[in-house]
PDB file of C-alpha atoms in Angstrom:
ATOM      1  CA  UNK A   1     -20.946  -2.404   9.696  1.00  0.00           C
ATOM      2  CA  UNK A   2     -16.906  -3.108   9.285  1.00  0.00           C
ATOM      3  CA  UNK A   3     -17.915  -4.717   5.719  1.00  0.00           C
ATOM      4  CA  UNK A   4     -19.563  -1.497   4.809  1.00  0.00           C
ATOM      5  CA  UNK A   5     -16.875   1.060   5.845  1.00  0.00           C
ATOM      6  CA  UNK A   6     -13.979  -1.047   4.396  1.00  0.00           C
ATOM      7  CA  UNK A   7     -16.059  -1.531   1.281  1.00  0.00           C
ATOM      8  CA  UNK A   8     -16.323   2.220   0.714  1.00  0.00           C
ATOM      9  CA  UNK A   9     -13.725   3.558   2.055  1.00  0.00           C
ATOM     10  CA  UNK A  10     -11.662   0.944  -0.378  1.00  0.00           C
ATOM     11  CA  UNK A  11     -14.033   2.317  -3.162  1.00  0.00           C
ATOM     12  CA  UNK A  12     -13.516   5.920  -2.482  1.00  0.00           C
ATOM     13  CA  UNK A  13      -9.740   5.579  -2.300  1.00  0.00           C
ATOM     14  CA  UNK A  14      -9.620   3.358  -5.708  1.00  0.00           C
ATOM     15  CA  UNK A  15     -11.613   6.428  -7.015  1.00  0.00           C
ATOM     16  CA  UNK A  16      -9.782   9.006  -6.565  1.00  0.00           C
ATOM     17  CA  UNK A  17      -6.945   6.954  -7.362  1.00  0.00           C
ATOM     18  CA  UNK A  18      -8.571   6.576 -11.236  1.00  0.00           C
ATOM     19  CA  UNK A  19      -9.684  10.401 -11.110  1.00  0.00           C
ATOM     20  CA  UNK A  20      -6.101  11.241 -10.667  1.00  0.00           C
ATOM     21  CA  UNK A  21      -4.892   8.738 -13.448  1.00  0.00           C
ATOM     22  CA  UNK A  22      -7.896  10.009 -15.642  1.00  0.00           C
ATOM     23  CA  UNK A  23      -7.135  14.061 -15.021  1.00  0.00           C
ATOM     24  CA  UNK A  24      -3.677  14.255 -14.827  1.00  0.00           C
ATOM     25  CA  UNK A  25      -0.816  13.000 -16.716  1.00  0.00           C
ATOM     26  CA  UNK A  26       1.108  10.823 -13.980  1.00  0.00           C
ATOM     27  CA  UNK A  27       1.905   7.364 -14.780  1.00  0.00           C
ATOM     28  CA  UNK A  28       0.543   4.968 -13.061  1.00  0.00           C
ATOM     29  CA  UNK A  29       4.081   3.804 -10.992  1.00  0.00           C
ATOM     30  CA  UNK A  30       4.293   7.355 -10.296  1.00  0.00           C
ATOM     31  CA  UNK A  31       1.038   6.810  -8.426  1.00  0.00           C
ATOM     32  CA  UNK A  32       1.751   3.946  -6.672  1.00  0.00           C
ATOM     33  CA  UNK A  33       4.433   5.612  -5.013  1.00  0.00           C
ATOM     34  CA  UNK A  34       2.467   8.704  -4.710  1.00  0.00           C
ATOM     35  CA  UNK A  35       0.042   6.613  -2.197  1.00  0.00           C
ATOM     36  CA  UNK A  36       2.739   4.420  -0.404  1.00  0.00           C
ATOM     37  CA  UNK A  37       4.380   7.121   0.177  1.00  0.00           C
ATOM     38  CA  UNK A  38       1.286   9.053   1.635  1.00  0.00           C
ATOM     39  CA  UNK A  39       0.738   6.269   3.898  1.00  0.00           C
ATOM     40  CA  UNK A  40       3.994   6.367   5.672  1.00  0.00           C
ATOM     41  CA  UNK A  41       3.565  10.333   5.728  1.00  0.00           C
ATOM     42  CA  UNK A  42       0.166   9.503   7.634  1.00  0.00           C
ATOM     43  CA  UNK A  43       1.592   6.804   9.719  1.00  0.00           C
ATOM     44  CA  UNK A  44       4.522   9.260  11.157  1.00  0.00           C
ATOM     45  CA  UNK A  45       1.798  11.531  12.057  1.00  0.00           C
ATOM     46  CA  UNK A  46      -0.264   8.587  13.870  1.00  0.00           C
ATOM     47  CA  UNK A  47      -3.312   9.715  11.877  1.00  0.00           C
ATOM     48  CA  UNK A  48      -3.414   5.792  10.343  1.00  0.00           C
ATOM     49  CA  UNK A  49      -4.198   3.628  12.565  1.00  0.00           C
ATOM     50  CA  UNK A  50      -7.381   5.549  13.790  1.00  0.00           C
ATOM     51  CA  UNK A  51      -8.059   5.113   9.889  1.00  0.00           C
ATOM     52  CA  UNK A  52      -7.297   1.649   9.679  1.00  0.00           C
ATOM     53  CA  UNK A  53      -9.654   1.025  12.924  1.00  0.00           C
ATOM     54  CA  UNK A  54     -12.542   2.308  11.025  1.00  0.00           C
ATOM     55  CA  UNK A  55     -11.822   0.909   7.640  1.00  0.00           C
ATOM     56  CA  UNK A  56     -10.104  -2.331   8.306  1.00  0.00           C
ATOM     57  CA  UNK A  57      -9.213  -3.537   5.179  1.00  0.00           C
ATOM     58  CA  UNK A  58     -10.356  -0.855   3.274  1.00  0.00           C
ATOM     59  CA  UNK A  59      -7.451   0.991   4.300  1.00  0.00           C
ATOM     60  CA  UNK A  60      -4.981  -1.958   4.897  1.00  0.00           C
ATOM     61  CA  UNK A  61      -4.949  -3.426   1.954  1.00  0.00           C
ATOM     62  CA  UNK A  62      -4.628  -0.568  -0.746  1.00  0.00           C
ATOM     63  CA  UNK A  63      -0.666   0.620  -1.172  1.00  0.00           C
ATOM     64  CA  UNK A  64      -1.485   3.480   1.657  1.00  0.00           C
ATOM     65  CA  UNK A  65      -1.613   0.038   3.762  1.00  0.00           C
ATOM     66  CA  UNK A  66       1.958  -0.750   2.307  1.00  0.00           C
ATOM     67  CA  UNK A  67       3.571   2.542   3.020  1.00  0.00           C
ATOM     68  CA  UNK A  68       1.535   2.248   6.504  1.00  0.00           C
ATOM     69  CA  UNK A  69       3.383  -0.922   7.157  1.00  0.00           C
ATOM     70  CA  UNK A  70       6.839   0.073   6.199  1.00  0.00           C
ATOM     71  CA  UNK A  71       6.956   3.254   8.681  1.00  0.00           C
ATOM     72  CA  UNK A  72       5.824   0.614  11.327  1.00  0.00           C
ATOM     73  CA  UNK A  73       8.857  -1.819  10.258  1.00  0.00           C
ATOM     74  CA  UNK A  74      11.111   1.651  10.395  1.00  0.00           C
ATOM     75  CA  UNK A  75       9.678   3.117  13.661  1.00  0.00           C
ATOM     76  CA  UNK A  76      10.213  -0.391  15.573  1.00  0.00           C
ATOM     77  CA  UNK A  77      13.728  -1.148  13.863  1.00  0.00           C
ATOM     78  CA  UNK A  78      14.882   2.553  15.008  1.00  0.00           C
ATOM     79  CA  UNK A  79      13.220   2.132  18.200  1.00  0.00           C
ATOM     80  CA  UNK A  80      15.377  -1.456  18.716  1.00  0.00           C
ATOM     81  CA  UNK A  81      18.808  -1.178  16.749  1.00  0.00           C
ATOM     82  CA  UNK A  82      18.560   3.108  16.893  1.00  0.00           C
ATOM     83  CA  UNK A  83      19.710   4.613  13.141  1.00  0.00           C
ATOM     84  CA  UNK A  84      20.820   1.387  11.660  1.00  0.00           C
ATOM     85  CA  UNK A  85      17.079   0.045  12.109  1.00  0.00           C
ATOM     86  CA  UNK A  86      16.345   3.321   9.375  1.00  0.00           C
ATOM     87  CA  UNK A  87      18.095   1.350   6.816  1.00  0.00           C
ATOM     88  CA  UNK A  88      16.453  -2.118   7.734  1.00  0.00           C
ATOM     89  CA  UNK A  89      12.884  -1.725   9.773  1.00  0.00           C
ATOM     90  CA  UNK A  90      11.253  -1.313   6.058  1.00  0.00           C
ATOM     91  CA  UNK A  91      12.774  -4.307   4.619  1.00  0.00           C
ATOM     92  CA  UNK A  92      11.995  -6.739   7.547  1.00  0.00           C
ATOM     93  CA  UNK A  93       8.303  -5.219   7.722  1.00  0.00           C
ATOM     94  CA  UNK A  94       7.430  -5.461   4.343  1.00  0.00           C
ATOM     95  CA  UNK A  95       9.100  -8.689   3.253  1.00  0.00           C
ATOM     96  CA  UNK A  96       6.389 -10.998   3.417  1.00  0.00           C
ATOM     97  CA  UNK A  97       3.799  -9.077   1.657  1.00  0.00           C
ATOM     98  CA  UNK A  98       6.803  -8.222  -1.412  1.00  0.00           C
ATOM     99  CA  UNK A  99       7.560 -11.983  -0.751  1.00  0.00           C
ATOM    100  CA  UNK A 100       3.743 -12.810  -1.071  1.00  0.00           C
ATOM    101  CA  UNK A 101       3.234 -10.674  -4.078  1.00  0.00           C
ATOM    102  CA  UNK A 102       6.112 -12.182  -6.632  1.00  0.00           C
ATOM    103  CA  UNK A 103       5.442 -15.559  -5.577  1.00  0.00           C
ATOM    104  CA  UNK A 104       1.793 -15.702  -6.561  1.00  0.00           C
ATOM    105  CA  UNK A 105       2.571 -13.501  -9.879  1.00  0.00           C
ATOM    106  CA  UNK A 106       4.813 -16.330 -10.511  1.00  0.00           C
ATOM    107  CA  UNK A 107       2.654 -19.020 -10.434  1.00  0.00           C
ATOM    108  CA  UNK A 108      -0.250 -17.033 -12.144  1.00  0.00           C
ATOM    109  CA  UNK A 109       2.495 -16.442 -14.863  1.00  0.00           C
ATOM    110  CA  UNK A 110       2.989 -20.496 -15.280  1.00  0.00           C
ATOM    111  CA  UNK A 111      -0.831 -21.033 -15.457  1.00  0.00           C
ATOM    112  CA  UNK A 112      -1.541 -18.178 -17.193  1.00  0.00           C
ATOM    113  CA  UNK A 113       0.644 -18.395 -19.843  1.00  0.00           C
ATOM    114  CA  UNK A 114       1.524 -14.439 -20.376  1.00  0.00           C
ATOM    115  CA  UNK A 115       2.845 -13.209 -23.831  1.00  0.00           C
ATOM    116  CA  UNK A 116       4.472  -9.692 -24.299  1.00  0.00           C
ATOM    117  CA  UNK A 117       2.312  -6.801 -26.734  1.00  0.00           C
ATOM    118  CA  UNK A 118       3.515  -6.534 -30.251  1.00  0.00           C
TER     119      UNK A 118
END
């Protein structure tokens, strides 16, 4: 059953993710932030990781995930170091994953061989 709830709750988030890119005129960055930024709204609230229990990596892995993570990093960091760790609790949390993310783009770039649009 956790492969069927992450599998549509992933699905029904990438949905209305592509609804709002098909139905309104936001670009697609503007999105990405839209939903990170949702995710630490619904992490300050505690109202993710209830989500995340049920979805697993349906909801982990999508950018709410990332913004999920970065409040984490931030509530820890203030929680340790006090207003400093506001500044540096998002960094620290979300370094591997940012890490993760240009190293592999990297190497698919050198196998890949990418060329820019004329």
């Amino acid at each position: 059953m956790e492969y069927f709830n992450a599998f549509w709750v992933g699905g029904l988030i990438c949905a209305l993710v592509q609804i709002l890119m098909e139905k309104t005129k936001m670009m697609p960055g503007r999105i990405m932030v839209l939903l990170v930024c949702l995710g630490a709204v619904l992490s300050f609230f505690g109202w993710y990781e209830p989500f995340v229990e049920y979805a697993g990596a349906g909801a982990s892995v999508p950018l709410l995930g990332f913004g999920n993570i970065l409040m984490k990093g931030v509530k820890e960091a203030v929680e340790s170091d006090g207003i400093m760790g506001l500044f540096s609790g998002g960094f620290k949390a979300g370094a591997v994953g940012t890490s993760a993310a240009l190293i592999f783009g990297y190497l698919a770039s050198l196998i890949f061989k990418p060329k820019m649009k004329k």
